Coordinates of C-alpha atoms and ligand atoms in Angstrom, one line a residue:
M1005 CA -19.3 -4.0 -19.4
P1006 CA -19.5 -5.1 -15.8
Q1007 CA -17.0 -3.4 -13.5
H1008 CA -13.8 -5.4 -12.8
P1009 CA -13.8 -6.6 -9.1
D1010 CA -10.5 -4.7 -8.6
D1011 CA -12.2 -1.4 -9.5
L1012 CA -14.9 -1.6 -6.8
R1013 CA -14.8 0.9 -4.0
P1014 CA -14.2 -0.3 -0.4
E1015 CA -17.9 0.1 0.6
T1016 CA -18.8 -2.2 -2.2
V1017 CA -16.0 -4.7 -1.6
L1018 CA -17.3 -5.0 2.0
V1019 CA -20.7 -6.0 0.8
A1020 CA -19.9 -7.9 -2.4
G1021 CA -16.7 -9.7 -1.5
G1022 CA -16.3 -13.2 -0.1
R1023 CA -19.6 -14.5 -1.5
P1024 CA -20.3 -17.7 -3.4
D1025 CA -20.4 -17.4 -7.2
K1026 CA -23.8 -16.1 -8.5
V1027 CA -25.1 -19.3 -10.1
P1028 CA -28.8 -20.4 -9.9
G1029 CA -29.5 -21.8 -6.5
A1030 CA -26.3 -20.7 -4.9
P1031 CA -26.6 -19.3 -1.4
L1032 CA -26.0 -15.5 -1.2
S1033 CA -24.2 -15.7 2.1
P1034 CA -21.1 -17.9 2.4
P1035 CA -21.7 -21.0 4.5
V1036 CA -19.9 -21.7 7.8
T1037 CA -17.7 -24.7 7.1
F1038 CA -17.4 -26.8 10.2
T1039 CA -14.8 -29.4 9.4
S1040 CA -11.5 -30.6 10.7
T1041 CA -10.3 -32.4 7.6
Y1042 CA -10.9 -32.8 3.8
V1043 CA -11.1 -35.7 1.4
A1044 CA -7.6 -36.4 0.2
G1045 CA -6.3 -35.1 -3.1
A1046 CA -6.5 -31.3 -2.9
D1047 CA -5.2 -28.5 -0.7
P1048 CA -5.8 -27.8 2.1
N1049 CA -6.0 -31.4 3.3
Y1050 CA -6.5 -30.5 7.0
A1051 CA -8.4 -27.6 8.5
R1052 CA -5.4 -26.1 10.4
G1053 CA -4.1 -25.2 7.0
G1054 CA -7.2 -23.6 5.5
N1055 CA -11.0 -23.3 5.7
P1056 CA -13.4 -21.9 3.0
T1057 CA -14.9 -19.5 5.6
W1058 CA -11.5 -18.0 6.3
T1059 CA -11.0 -17.7 2.5
A1060 CA -14.2 -15.6 2.3
F1061 CA -13.1 -13.3 5.1
E1062 CA -9.5 -13.1 3.7
D1063 CA -10.8 -12.2 0.3
V1064 CA -12.6 -9.2 1.6
L1065 CA -9.9 -7.9 3.9
G1066 CA -7.1 -8.6 1.4
R1067 CA -8.9 -6.5 -1.2
L1068 CA -9.5 -3.7 1.2
E1069 CA -5.8 -3.5 2.2
A1070 CA -4.5 -4.3 -1.3
G1071 CA -2.7 -7.5 -0.2
R1072 CA -3.3 -11.1 0.8
A1073 CA -4.9 -11.5 4.2
L1074 CA -4.5 -14.4 6.7
A1075 CA -7.1 -14.9 9.5
F1076 CA -5.7 -15.5 13.0
S1077 CA -7.2 -16.5 16.3
S1078 CA -6.8 -13.0 17.8
G1079 CA -5.1 -9.7 17.2
M1080 CA -2.3 -10.9 19.5
G1081 CA -2.0 -14.1 17.5
A1082 CA -1.5 -12.0 14.4
I1083 CA 0.9 -9.7 16.1
A1084 CA 3.0 -12.5 17.5
A1085 CA 3.3 -14.0 14.0
A1086 CA 4.2 -10.6 12.5
M1087 CA 6.8 -10.0 15.2
A1088 CA 8.4 -13.4 14.5
L1089 CA 9.4 -11.9 11.1
C1090 CA 12.3 -10.4 13.1
P1091 CA 15.1 -13.0 12.9
P1092 CA 16.3 -14.4 16.2
G1093 CA 18.7 -11.9 17.9
G1094 CA 17.5 -9.1 15.5
T1095 CA 16.3 -5.7 16.5
I1096 CA 12.7 -4.4 16.6
V1097 CA 12.1 -0.6 16.6
A1098 CA 8.7 0.2 18.1
G1099 CA 6.7 3.1 19.4
R1100 CA 7.0 4.0 23.1
H1101 CA 3.3 3.8 23.3
V1102 CA 1.6 0.8 21.6
Y1103 CA -1.3 -1.5 22.6
N1104 CA -0.3 -2.7 26.1
A1105 CA -0.2 -6.4 25.3
T1106 CA 2.0 -5.6 22.2
G1107 CA 4.3 -3.8 24.6
G1108 CA 4.2 -6.8 26.9
L1109 CA 5.2 -9.1 24.0
L1110 CA 8.1 -6.8 23.1
E1111 CA 9.2 -6.8 26.7
E1112 CA 9.1 -10.6 26.8
L1113 CA 11.1 -10.9 23.5
A1114 CA 13.7 -8.6 25.0
A1115 CA 13.8 -10.3 28.4
E1116 CA 14.3 -13.7 26.9
G1117 CA 17.0 -12.4 24.6
R1118 CA 15.1 -13.3 21.5
S1119 CA 15.1 -9.7 20.1
K1120 CA 16.6 -6.4 20.9
V1121 CA 13.9 -3.8 21.3
V1122 CA 14.3 -0.1 20.8
R1123 CA 11.4 2.1 21.9
V1124 CA 11.0 5.5 20.2
P1125 CA 8.4 8.3 20.2
I1126 CA 6.5 7.4 17.1
D1127 CA 5.5 11.0 16.4
D1128 CA 9.1 12.1 16.3
T1129 CA 10.0 11.1 12.8
Q1130 CA 13.7 12.0 13.2
A1131 CA 14.0 9.8 16.4
V1132 CA 12.5 6.9 14.5
L1133 CA 14.8 7.4 11.5
D1134 CA 17.8 7.6 13.8
A1135 CA 16.9 4.2 15.3
L1136 CA 16.5 2.4 11.9
P1137 CA 20.2 1.6 10.9
G1138 CA 20.9 -2.0 11.8
A1139 CA 17.3 -2.8 12.7
D1140 CA 15.3 -5.7 11.3
L1141 CA 11.7 -4.8 12.0
L1142 CA 9.9 -1.4 12.5
W1143 CA 6.6 -1.7 14.5
L1144 CA 4.2 1.1 13.8
E1145 CA 0.9 1.7 15.5
S1146 CA -0.7 5.0 14.3
P1147 CA -2.7 6.4 16.0
S1148 CA -1.0 4.9 19.0
N1149 CA -3.1 3.3 21.7
P1150 CA -4.1 5.1 24.0
M1151 CA -2.0 8.3 23.5
M1152 CA -3.2 8.9 19.9
E1153 CA 0.2 9.9 18.5
I1154 CA 0.4 10.0 14.7
A1155 CA 3.4 8.6 12.8
D1156 CA 4.5 9.8 9.4
L1157 CA 3.8 6.5 7.8
P1158 CA 4.9 7.3 4.2
A1159 CA 8.2 8.8 5.4
L1160 CA 9.0 6.0 7.9
C1161 CA 8.0 3.2 5.5
A1162 CA 10.2 4.6 2.7
A1163 CA 13.2 5.0 5.0
A1164 CA 12.7 1.5 6.4
R1165 CA 12.6 0.1 2.9
T1166 CA 15.9 1.8 2.0
A1167 CA 17.4 0.5 5.3
N1168 CA 16.1 -3.1 4.6
V1169 CA 13.9 -3.0 7.6
V1170 CA 10.5 -4.8 7.4
T1171 CA 7.7 -2.5 8.4
V1172 CA 4.6 -3.8 10.2
C1173 CA 1.6 -1.5 10.9
D1174 CA -1.2 -2.2 13.4
N1175 CA -4.2 -0.7 11.6
T1176 CA -6.8 -1.6 14.2
F1177 CA -7.8 1.9 15.1
M1178 CA -8.1 3.2 11.6
T1179 CA -9.4 0.2 9.6
P1180 CA -8.7 0.0 5.8
I1181 CA -11.7 2.4 5.4
L1182 CA -9.6 5.3 6.8
Q1183 CA -6.0 4.2 6.3
Q1184 CA -4.3 1.7 4.0
P1185 CA -0.7 1.2 5.3
L1186 CA 0.4 -1.1 2.5
A1187 CA -0.4 1.7 0.0
M1188 CA 1.8 4.0 2.2
G1189 CA 4.7 1.7 1.9
A1190 CA 4.3 -0.7 4.9
D1191 CA 5.2 -4.4 4.3
V1192 CA 2.6 -6.0 6.6
V1193 CA -0.6 -4.8 8.2
V1194 CA -2.0 -6.4 11.4
H1195 CA -5.5 -6.1 12.8
S1196 CA -7.4 -7.0 15.9
V1197 CA -10.5 -8.1 13.9
T1198 CA -12.1 -8.1 17.4
K1199 CA -12.6 -4.3 17.0
F1200 CA -14.0 -2.3 14.1
L1201 CA -13.9 -5.1 11.5
A1202 CA -16.1 -7.5 13.4
G1203 CA -17.8 -4.5 15.0
H1204 CA -20.2 -6.0 17.5
S1205 CA -18.1 -6.9 20.6
D1206 CA -18.9 -10.6 20.2
V1207 CA -15.8 -12.1 18.5
V1208 CA -12.1 -12.3 19.3
M1209 CA -10.1 -12.6 16.1
G1210 CA -7.0 -11.2 14.2
A1211 CA -5.5 -10.9 10.8
V1212 CA -2.3 -10.1 8.9
V1213 CA -2.2 -8.7 5.4
T1214 CA 0.8 -8.4 3.0
A1215 CA 1.4 -8.0 -0.7
N1216 CA 4.9 -9.5 -0.4
P1217 CA 4.8 -13.2 -1.4
D1218 CA 7.8 -14.2 0.8
L1219 CA 6.3 -12.6 3.9
H1220 CA 2.9 -14.1 3.1
A1221 CA 4.5 -17.6 2.9
K1222 CA 6.3 -17.1 6.2
L1223 CA 3.2 -15.9 7.9
L1224 CA 1.1 -18.8 6.5
T1225 CA 3.7 -21.3 7.7
R1226 CA 3.8 -19.7 11.1
R1227 CA 0.0 -19.8 11.4
T1228 CA -0.1 -23.5 10.3
L1229 CA 2.7 -24.6 12.5
H1230 CA 1.9 -22.5 15.6
G1231 CA -1.8 -23.1 15.2
A1232 CA -3.2 -19.7 16.0
I1233 CA -6.3 -20.2 13.8
P1234 CA -9.7 -18.8 14.2
G1235 CA -12.9 -20.9 14.5
P1236 CA -15.1 -20.9 11.4
M1237 CA -18.0 -19.5 13.4
E1238 CA -15.9 -16.6 14.6
T1239 CA -14.7 -16.0 11.1
W1240 CA -18.2 -16.0 9.7
L1241 CA -19.4 -13.5 12.4
A1242 CA -16.5 -11.3 11.6
L1243 CA -17.3 -11.3 7.9
R1244 CA -21.0 -10.6 8.7
G1245 CA -20.0 -7.7 10.9
M1246 CA -17.6 -6.3 8.2
R1247 CA -20.5 -5.9 5.7
T1248 CA -21.6 -2.8 7.6
M1249 CA -18.1 -1.5 8.6
A1250 CA -18.1 1.5 6.3
V1251 CA -21.4 2.9 7.6
R1252 CA -20.5 2.1 11.2
M1253 CA -17.1 3.7 10.9
K1254 CA -18.6 6.8 9.2
R1255 CA -21.2 7.3 11.9
S1256 CA -18.8 6.6 14.9
A1257 CA -16.2 8.9 13.5
H1258 CA -18.7 11.7 12.9
S1259 CA -19.9 11.4 16.5
A1260 CA -16.3 11.2 17.8
A1261 CA -15.5 14.5 16.1
I1262 CA -18.5 16.2 17.7
L1263 CA -17.6 14.7 21.2
A1264 CA -13.9 15.7 20.8
Q1265 CA -14.8 19.3 20.1
R1266 CA -17.3 19.5 23.0
L1267 CA -15.0 17.8 25.4
G1268 CA -12.3 20.3 24.5
E1269 CA -14.6 23.1 25.8
H1270 CA -15.7 21.3 29.0
P1271 CA -14.1 22.7 32.2
A1272 CA -13.8 19.2 33.7
V1273 CA -11.5 18.1 30.8
S1274 CA -7.9 19.3 30.8
R1275 CA -6.8 17.6 27.5
V1276 CA -8.4 15.9 24.6
R1277 CA -6.2 13.5 22.5
Y1278 CA -8.1 13.1 19.2
P1279 CA -6.2 12.5 15.9
G1280 CA -8.8 14.3 13.8
V1281 CA -10.0 11.0 12.2
G1282 CA -11.5 7.8 13.4
A1283 CA -13.7 6.9 16.3
M1284 CA -11.2 6.8 19.2
L1285 CA -10.1 9.6 21.5
S1286 CA -8.6 9.9 25.0
I1287 CA -9.2 12.6 27.6
E1288 CA -7.5 13.8 30.7
L1289 CA -9.4 15.4 33.5
T1290 CA -9.0 18.6 35.5
G1291 CA -9.8 16.7 38.7
G1292 CA -7.2 14.0 38.0
L1293 CA -7.5 10.4 39.1
P1294 CA -10.6 10.8 41.4
A1295 CA -12.4 12.5 38.5
A1296 CA -11.4 9.7 36.1
L1297 CA -12.8 7.1 38.5
A1298 CA -16.0 9.1 39.0
L1299 CA -16.4 9.3 35.2
E1300 CA -15.9 5.5 34.8
N1301 CA -18.5 4.8 37.5
G1302 CA -20.9 7.6 36.5
V1303 CA -21.8 6.6 33.0
S1304 CA -24.8 4.5 31.9
V1305 CA -25.2 4.8 28.1
W1306 CA -21.4 4.3 27.8
T1307 CA -20.0 1.1 29.3
N1308 CA -16.9 1.0 31.5
A1309 CA -15.1 -1.8 29.7
T1310 CA -11.9 -2.4 27.8
S1311 CA -11.9 -2.9 24.0
L1312 CA -13.3 -0.8 21.2
G1313 CA -14.7 -0.8 17.7
G1314 CA -18.2 -2.2 18.5
V1315 CA -21.5 -0.6 17.9
E1316 CA -21.6 0.0 21.7
S1317 CA -19.6 3.0 23.1
L1318 CA -17.0 2.0 25.7
L1319 CA -14.7 4.0 27.9
E1320 CA -12.0 3.0 30.4
R1321 CA -9.2 4.4 32.4
R1322 CA -6.2 2.7 30.7
R1323 CA -3.8 2.7 33.7
R1324 CA -6.1 0.1 35.4
H1325 CA -4.2 -2.4 33.3
P1326 CA -0.9 -3.4 34.9
L1327 CA 0.8 -3.7 31.5
E1328 CA 0.0 0.0 30.6
V1329 CA 3.2 2.0 30.8
D1330 CA 3.6 4.8 33.4
T1331 CA 4.0 7.5 30.7
V1332 CA 0.2 7.1 30.1
P1333 CA -1.3 9.6 32.6
E1334 CA -3.2 8.0 35.6
D1335 CA -6.3 9.9 34.7
L1336 CA -6.3 9.2 31.0
V1337 CA -9.7 7.8 29.9
R1338 CA -10.0 6.3 26.5
L1339 CA -13.3 6.6 24.6
A1340 CA -14.4 4.2 21.9
V1341 CA -17.3 5.8 20.2
G1342 CA -20.1 3.5 18.9
I1343 CA -23.2 4.2 16.8
E1344 CA -25.7 5.4 19.5
H1345 CA -27.2 8.8 19.0
V1346 CA -24.5 11.3 19.7
E1347 CA -26.7 13.5 21.9
D1348 CA -27.4 10.5 24.3
L1349 CA -23.6 9.9 24.4
W1350 CA -22.9 13.5 25.2
A1351 CA -25.6 13.9 27.8
D1352 CA -24.3 10.8 29.6
L1353 CA -20.7 12.1 29.6
V1354 CA -21.9 15.6 30.8
Q1355 CA -23.8 14.2 33.8
A1356 CA -20.8 11.9 34.7
L1357 CA -18.2 14.6 34.3
Ligands
PLP39 N1 -3.9 -4.0 18.5 C1 -4.6 -3.0 19.1 C2 -4.4 -1.6 18.6 C3 -5.5 -3.3 20.1 O1 -6.2 -2.3 20.7 C4 -5.7 -4.6 20.5 C5 -6.7 -5.0 21.6 O2 -7.2 -4.2 22.3 C6 -5.0 -5.6 19.9 C7 -4.1 -5.3 18.9 C8 -5.1 -7.1 20.3 O3 -6.1 -7.7 19.7 P1 -6.9 -8.9 20.3 O4 -7.5 -8.5 21.6 O5 -7.9 -9.3 19.3 O6 -5.9 -10.0 20.6

């Protein structure tokens, strides 16, 4: 008997999902549907509400995260929609360190009086638990960007559920290959699809995933009314990139583990922040800020650029961004490991260090 689609492993879902039915003459790859409207009489009737290319992408991501996915125009578009699940005047509990534009959005919500925002060290479980009573939304990013702190997701999600707090987890750094927050008790997952999912540094896109029908309906309404929708071409590129995510992630993560270990033994490196999983790590330098600047300018296989999750290895000093909080050390350099040969990546770092 053929395997039921629900029983397929993530590596297979990535390859097999979101394809047209296998009937004679059907294309193997889903087409890109460029249209702004549809012939009346069926849903969606307009392309801000739905697109078959989004459906193909959403099918794959939803199955990987065990929920229903919605494609958004960017990670921040998805994050803004998920944050709007906090009712006006409600309270959001969030990590002290989160992606800096997420932090900027939290600050804006607080400054405009639309939400109360409580920032906590996400790796201090008791501090997060203490902040939950009376809150409406718990924002989790684990590992945190760029400090690589790890939250106890199962414990925090369970406590949030008991306290009636909606939990959102940014799973961009881990991808559903390495971490499935919904299975750990989160209500909503958000992704910057721009990163490991699309995987080739050529698309900006986002997504939310939830298994809760009410939250799905709210997020869909938000996307349709606020219009943060991706183009069909971007969505197709993201889906094409996702086909190889499992092998890319495995290779990048393997190289990251090797680099983390070697960097930890290098005299020019004073601290390595590596969560033991994934393809992201941050380092601090014995020579401080001048050494960090020299590293950024001294690499040639690596590229000094923001972003992560592509086949190309990138590094950058995070404090160059005005939105980065000052608890991130000035000399912290974040490394996003790609799929090049690890010895070329290492040799390039060594000569620049
Ligand atoms: N979440 C994380 C963890 C990120 O690193 C980023 C971008 O760097 C985002 C969200 C935002 O995604 P986007 O740039 O696709 O809007």
